[in-house]
Coordinates of C-alpha atoms and ligand atoms in Angstrom, one line a residue:
X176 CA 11.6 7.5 -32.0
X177 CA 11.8 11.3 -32.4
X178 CA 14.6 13.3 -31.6
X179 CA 13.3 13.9 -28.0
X180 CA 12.6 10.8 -27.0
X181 CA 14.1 9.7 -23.9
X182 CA 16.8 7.1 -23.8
X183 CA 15.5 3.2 -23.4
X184 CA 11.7 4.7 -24.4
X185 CA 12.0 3.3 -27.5
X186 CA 9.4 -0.4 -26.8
X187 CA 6.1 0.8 -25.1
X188 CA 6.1 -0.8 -21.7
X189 CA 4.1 -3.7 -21.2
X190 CA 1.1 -3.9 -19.1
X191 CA -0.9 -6.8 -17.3
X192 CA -4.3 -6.6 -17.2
X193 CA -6.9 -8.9 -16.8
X194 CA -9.9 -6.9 -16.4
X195 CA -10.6 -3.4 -18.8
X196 CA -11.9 0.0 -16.9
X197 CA -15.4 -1.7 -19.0
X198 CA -15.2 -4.4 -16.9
X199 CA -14.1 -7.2 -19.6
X200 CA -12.2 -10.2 -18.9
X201 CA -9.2 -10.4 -20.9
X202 CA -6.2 -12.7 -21.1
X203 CA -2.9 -12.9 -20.3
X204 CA -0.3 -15.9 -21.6
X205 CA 1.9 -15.1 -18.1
X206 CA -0.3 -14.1 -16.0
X207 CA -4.0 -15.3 -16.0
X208 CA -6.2 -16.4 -12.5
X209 CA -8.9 -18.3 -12.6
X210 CA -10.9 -17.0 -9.5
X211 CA -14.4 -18.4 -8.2
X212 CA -17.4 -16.4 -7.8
X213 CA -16.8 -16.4 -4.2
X214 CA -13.7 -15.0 -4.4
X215 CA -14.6 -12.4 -6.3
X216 CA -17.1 -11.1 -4.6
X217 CA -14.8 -11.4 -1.3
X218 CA -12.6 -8.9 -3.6
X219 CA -14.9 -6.6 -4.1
X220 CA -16.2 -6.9 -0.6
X221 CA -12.6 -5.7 0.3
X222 CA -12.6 -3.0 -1.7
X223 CA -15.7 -1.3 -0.9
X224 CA -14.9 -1.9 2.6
X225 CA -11.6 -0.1 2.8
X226 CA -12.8 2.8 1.0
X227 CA -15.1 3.7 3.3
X228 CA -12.9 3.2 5.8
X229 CA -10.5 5.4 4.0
X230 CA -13.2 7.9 3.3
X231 CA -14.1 7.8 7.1
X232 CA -11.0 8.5 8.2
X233 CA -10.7 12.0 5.9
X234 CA -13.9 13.2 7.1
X235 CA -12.3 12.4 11.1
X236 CA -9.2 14.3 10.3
X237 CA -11.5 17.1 8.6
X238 CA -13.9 17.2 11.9
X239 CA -10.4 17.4 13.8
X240 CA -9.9 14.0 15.4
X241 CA -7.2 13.2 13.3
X242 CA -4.0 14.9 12.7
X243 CA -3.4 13.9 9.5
X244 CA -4.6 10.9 7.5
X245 CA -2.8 9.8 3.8
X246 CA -5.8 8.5 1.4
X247 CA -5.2 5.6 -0.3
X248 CA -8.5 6.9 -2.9
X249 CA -8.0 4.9 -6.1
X250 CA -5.1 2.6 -4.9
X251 CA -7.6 0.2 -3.5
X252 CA -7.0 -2.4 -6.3
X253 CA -3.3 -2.6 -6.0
X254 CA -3.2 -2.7 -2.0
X255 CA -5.9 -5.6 -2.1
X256 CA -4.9 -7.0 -4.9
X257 CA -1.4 -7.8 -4.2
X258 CA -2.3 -7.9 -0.1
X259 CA -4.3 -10.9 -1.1
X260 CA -1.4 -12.6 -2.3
X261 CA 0.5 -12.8 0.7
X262 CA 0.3 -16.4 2.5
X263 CA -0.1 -16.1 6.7
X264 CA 4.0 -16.7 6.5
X265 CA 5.2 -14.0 4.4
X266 CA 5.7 -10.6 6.0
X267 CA 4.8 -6.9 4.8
X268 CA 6.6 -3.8 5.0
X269 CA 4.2 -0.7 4.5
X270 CA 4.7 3.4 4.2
X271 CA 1.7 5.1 5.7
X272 CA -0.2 4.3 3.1
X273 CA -1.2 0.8 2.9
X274 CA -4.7 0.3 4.7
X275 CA -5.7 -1.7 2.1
X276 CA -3.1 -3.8 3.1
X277 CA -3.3 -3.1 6.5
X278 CA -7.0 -4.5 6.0
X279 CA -5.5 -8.1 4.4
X280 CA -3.7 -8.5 7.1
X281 CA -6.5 -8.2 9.9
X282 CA -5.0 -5.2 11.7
X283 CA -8.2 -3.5 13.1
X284 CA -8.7 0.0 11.0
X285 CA -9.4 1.7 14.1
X286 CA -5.7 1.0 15.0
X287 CA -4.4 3.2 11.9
X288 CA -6.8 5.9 13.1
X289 CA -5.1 6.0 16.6
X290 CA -1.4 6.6 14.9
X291 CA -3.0 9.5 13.1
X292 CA -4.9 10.5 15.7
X293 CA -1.6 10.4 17.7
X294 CA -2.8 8.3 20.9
X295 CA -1.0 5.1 19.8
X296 CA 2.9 5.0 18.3
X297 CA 2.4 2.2 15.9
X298 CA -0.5 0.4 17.1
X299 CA -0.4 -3.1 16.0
X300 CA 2.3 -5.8 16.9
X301 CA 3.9 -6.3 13.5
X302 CA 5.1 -10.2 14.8
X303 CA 0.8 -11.0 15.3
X304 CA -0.1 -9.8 12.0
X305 CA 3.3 -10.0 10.0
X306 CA 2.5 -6.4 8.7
X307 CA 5.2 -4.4 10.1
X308 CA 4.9 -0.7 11.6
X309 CA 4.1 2.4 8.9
X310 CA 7.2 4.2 7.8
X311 CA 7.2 8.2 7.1
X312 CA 10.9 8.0 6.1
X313 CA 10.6 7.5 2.2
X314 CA 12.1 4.3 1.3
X315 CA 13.8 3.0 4.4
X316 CA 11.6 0.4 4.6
X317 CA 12.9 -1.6 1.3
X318 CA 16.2 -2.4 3.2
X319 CA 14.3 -4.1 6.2
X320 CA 12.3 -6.1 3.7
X321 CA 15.3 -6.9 2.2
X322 CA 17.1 -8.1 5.6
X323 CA 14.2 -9.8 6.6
X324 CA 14.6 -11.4 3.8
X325 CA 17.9 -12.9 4.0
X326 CA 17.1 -13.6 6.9
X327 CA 14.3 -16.2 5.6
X328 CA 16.6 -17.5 3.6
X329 CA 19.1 -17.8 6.1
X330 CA 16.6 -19.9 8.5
X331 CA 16.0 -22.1 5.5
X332 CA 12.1 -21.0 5.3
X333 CA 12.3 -21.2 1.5
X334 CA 10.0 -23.4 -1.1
X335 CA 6.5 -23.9 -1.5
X336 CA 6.0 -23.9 2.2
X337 CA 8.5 -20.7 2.7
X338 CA 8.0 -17.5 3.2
X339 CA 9.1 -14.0 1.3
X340 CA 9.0 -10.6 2.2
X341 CA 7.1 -7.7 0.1
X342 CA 7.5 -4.5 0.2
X343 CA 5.7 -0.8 -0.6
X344 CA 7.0 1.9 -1.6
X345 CA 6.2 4.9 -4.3
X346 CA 7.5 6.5 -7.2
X347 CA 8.9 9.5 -5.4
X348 CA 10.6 6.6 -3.0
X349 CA 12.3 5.5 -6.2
X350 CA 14.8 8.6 -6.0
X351 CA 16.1 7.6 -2.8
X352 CA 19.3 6.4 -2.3
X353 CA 18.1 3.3 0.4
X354 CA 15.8 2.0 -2.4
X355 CA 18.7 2.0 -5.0
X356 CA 20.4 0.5 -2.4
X357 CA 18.1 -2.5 -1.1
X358 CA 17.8 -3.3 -5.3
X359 CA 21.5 -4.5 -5.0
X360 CA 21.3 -6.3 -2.2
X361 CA 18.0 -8.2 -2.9
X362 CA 19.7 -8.7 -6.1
X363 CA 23.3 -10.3 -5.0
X364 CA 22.0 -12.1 -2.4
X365 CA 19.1 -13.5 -4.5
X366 CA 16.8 -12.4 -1.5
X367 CA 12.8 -13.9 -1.3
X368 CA 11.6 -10.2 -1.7
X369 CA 9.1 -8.5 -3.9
X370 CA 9.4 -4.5 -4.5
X371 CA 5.6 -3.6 -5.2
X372 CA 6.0 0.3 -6.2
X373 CA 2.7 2.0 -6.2
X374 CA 3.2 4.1 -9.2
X375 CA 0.4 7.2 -8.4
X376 CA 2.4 9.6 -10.8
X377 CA 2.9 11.8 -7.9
X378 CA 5.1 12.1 -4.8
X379 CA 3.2 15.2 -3.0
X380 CA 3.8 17.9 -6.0
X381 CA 6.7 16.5 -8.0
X382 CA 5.2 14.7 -11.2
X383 CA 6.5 11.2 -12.3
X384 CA 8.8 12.6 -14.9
X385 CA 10.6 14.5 -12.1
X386 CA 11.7 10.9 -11.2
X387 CA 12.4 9.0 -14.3
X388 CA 13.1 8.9 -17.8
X389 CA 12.0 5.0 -18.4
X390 CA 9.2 3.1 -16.7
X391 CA 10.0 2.5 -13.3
X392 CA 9.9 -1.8 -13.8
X393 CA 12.4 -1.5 -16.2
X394 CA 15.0 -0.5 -13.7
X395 CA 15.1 -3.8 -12.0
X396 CA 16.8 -5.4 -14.8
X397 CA 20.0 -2.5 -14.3
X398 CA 19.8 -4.6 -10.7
X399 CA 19.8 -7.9 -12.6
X400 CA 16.3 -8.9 -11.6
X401 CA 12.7 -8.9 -13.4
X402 CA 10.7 -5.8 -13.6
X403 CA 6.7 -6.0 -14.6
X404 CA 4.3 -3.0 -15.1
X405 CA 0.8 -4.1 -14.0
X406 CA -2.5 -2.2 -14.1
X407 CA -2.3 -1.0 -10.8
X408 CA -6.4 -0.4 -10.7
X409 CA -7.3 -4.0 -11.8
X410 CA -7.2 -6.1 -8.8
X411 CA -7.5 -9.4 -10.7
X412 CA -4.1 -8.1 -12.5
X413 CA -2.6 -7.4 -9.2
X414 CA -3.5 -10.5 -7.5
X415 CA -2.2 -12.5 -10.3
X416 CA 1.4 -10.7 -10.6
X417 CA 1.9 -11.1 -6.9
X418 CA 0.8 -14.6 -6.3
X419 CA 3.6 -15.7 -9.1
X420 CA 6.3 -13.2 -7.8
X421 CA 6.2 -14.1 -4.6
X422 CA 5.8 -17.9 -5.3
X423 CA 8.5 -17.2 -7.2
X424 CA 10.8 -16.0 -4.8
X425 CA 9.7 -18.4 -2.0
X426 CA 11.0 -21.2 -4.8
X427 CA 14.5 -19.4 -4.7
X428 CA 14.0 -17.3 -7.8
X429 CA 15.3 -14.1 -6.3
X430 CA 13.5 -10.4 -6.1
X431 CA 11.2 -8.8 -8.4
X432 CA 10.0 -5.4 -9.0
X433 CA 6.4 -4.6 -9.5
X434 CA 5.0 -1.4 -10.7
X435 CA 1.2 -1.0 -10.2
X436 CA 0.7 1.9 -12.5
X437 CA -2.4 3.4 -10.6
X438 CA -3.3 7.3 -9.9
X439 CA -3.9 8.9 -6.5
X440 CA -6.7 10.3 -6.7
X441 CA -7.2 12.3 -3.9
X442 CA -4.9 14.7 -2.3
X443 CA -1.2 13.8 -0.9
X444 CA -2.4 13.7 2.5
X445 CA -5.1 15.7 4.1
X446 CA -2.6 18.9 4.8
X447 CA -2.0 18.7 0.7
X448 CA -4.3 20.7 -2.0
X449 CA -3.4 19.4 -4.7
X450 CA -5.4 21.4 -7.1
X451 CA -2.5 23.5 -6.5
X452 CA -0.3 21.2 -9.5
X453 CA -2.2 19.4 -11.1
X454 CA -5.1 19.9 -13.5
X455 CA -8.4 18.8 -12.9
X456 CA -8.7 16.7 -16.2
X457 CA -6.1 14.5 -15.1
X458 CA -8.6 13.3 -12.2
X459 CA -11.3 13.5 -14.5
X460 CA -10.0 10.9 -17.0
X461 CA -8.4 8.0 -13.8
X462 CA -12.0 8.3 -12.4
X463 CA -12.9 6.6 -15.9
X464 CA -10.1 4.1 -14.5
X465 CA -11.9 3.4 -11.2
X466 CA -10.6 0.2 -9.9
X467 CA -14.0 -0.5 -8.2
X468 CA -16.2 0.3 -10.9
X469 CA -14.9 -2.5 -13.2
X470 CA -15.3 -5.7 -11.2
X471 CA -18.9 -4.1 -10.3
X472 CA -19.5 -3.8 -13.9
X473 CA -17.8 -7.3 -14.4
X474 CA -20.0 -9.1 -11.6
X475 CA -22.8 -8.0 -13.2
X476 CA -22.5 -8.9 -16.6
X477 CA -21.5 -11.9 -15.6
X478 CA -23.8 -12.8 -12.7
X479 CA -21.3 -13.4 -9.8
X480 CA -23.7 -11.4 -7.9
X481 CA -27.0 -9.7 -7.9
X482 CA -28.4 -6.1 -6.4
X483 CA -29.3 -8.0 -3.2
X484 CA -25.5 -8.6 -2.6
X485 CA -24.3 -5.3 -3.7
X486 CA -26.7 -3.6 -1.4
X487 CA -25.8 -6.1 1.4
X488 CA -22.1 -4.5 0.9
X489 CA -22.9 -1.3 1.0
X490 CA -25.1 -1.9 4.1
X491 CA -21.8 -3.4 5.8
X492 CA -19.4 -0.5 5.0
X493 CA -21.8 1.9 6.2
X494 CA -21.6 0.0 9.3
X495 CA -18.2 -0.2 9.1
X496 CA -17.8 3.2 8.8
X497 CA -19.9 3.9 11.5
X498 CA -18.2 1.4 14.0
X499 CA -14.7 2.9 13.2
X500 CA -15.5 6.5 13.8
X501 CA -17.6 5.7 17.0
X502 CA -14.2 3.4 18.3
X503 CA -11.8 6.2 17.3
X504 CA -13.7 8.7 19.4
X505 CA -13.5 6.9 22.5
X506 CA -9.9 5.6 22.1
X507 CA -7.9 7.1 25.2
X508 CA -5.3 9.4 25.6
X509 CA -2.1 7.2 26.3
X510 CA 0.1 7.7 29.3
X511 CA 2.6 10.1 28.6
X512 CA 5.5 7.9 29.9
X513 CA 4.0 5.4 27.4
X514 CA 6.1 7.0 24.5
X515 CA 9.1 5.2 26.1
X516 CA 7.6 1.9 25.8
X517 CA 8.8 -0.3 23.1
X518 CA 11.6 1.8 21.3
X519 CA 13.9 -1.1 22.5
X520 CA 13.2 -4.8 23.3
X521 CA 15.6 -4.6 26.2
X522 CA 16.5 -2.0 28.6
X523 CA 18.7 1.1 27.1
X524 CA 19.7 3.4 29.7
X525 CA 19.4 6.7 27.1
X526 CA 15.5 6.2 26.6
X527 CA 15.7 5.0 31.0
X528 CA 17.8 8.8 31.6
X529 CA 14.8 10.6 29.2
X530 CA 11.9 8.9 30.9
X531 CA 13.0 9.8 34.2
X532 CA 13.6 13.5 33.3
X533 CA 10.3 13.2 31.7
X534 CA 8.9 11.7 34.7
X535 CA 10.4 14.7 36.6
X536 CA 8.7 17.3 34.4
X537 CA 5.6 15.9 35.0
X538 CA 5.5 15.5 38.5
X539 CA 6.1 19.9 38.4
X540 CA 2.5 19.6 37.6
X541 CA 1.0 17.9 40.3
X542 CA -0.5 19.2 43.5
Ligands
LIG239 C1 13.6 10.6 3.5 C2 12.3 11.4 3.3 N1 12.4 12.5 2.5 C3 11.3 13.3 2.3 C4 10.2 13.0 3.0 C5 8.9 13.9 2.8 N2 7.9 13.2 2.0 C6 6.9 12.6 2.5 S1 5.9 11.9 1.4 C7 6.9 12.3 0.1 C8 6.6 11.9 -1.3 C9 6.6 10.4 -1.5 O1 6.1 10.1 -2.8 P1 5.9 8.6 -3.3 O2 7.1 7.8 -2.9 O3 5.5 8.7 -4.7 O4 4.7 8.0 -2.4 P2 3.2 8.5 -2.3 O5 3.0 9.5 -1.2 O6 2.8 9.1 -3.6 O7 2.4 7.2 -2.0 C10 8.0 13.0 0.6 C11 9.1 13.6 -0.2 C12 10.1 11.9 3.8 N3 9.0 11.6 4.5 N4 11.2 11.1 4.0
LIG240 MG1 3.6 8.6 -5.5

């Protein structure tokens, strides 16, 4: 340890991985999967496919049909991989980044293309898919995964037929207080939660090491709970460490905290140019990291699949692509009274008084 070593840096973290950036197949004595060929190739299937949807989506908001779109470009193995893990009963708590997830949990892409394209105000019913709405306020979203939570346990839904709650959030998100927050509750109340942080090293400009002085899994056990670091770009890895934390905490184990160690590698959202802070080698040496890249090169080493069903994949995302763009263009304007729909379940006489002034406004337009 030298002199400016940081505090509780002394043990390199640990790291799950299961497949290399070369596409090998290594083991792990906590952690290791034993997929089929067909679900591998489903894996891959989902990755390709929500990259071009991602991709899509960019070139919509750069053509100006979106307002603003947040790239998930390189977090693809994390988002399927731990998306994957969820059972039809556990619920999901997103930021506005999580198509991947999104995609895992059958809400239609073009529905995410209609919040940024600002003609729907959420989009999906979060009850139908048990994916809940995207959050822009940094962090909130850990202490409703964390009710929700209790609230499982509370109805009893625990065990190998239960249900937990998992929930996303970034590095930046690990400065707020509500995060901080939710880590005491989960932990107290031995909540059915899993934290999966989406370590990108960025949060817009700010660089990891404007939010930490440790690796980020290693604050769970200040909380009292377990902490992993997992490659965040090796889906197997991801998959793995998910499917035994949340089994876990369906079995009454409590919360853990999972960082995916990945790398953002495209901008913070389309209004962000973010050769601004960071250097271009950075990029340069993740793109070595590609989380698609490695179970291509592992499916073909090992012959899980041939060229036929790799050009049959890229075939479909093209079509894919092409399907979502065509169905964004002709989604309609909403009603403008439609923004009052849905910000309550039951009636609430301030949203009823703005809705009628609103109403009123209108109506100075017609005739
Ligand atoms: C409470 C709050 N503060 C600030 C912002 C502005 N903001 C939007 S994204 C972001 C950075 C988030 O970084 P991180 O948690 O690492 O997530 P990432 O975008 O990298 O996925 C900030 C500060 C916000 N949306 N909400
Ligand atoms: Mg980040």
């Amino acid at each position: 340890m030298t002199a400016e070593a940081p505090h509780g840096a002394e043990a390199p973290p640990e790291f799950v991985q299961l497949l290399t950036p070369e596409g090998e197949r290594v083991e792990h004595p906590d952690y290791d999967i034993d997929l089929t060929p067909a679900e591998i190739r489903g894996l891959y299937r989902d990755l390709v496919l929500v990259r071009r949807v991602d991709l899509e989506a960019v070139a919509l908001q750069r053509q100006g049909e979106l307002g603003l779109w947040a790239s998930l470009l390189g977090q693809e193995a994390a988002q399927i991989g731990s998306g994957r893990a969820l059972t039809d009963a556990d619920m999901a708590f997103p930021t506005y980044r999580e198509h991947g997830v999104a995609w895992c949990r059958g809400v239609d892409p073009v529905n995410l293309l209609g919040l940024f394209r600002g003609v729907n105000h959420g989009g999906w019913d979060p009850a139908e898919h048990n994916f809940h709405l995207y959050t822009i306020v940094i962090g909130s979203q850990t202490l409703h995964a964390v009710g929700y939570a209790m609230g499982i346990q509370r109805d009893g839904a625990v065990g190998e037929d239960g249900a937990a709650s998992i929930v996303y959030f970034g590095d930046g998100a690990t400065s707020q207080g509500d995060v901080n927050e939710s880590f005491i509750w989960a932990s107290v109340f031995n909540a059915p939660v899993v934290f999966f942080c989406q370590n990108n090293q960025w949060a817009i400009s700010e660089p990891l090491e404007r939010q930490t002085r440790i690796p980020l899994y290693r604050r769970a056990s200040g909380f009292g709970f377990p902490g992993v670091r997992v490659d965040g770009n090796d889906v197997f890895a991801c998959l793995a460490v998910t499917r035994k934390a949340l089994a876990d905490a369906r079995a009454g184990q409590g919360p853990m905290l999972i960082e995916a160690f990945t790398y953002r590698m495209g901008a913070h959202t389309t209004s962000d140019d973010p050769t601004r802070y960071r250097v271009a080698d950075e990029l340069e040496a993740w793109k070595l990291k590609d989380p698609i890249e490695r179970v291509r090169s592992y499916m073909f080493k090992n012959q899980v699949a041939d060229q036929d069903f790799f050009d049959a994949i890229d075939a479909e995302a093209d079509a894919l692509g092409r399907d979502v763009r065509g169905r964004c263009l002709a989604l309609p304007d909403p009603e403008p009274l439609a923004i009052f729909d849905h910000v309550y379940a039951e009636p609430n006489r301030l949203v009823d008084a703005e809705r009628a002034r609103f109403a009123a406004y209108l109506e100075g337009f017609e005739g």
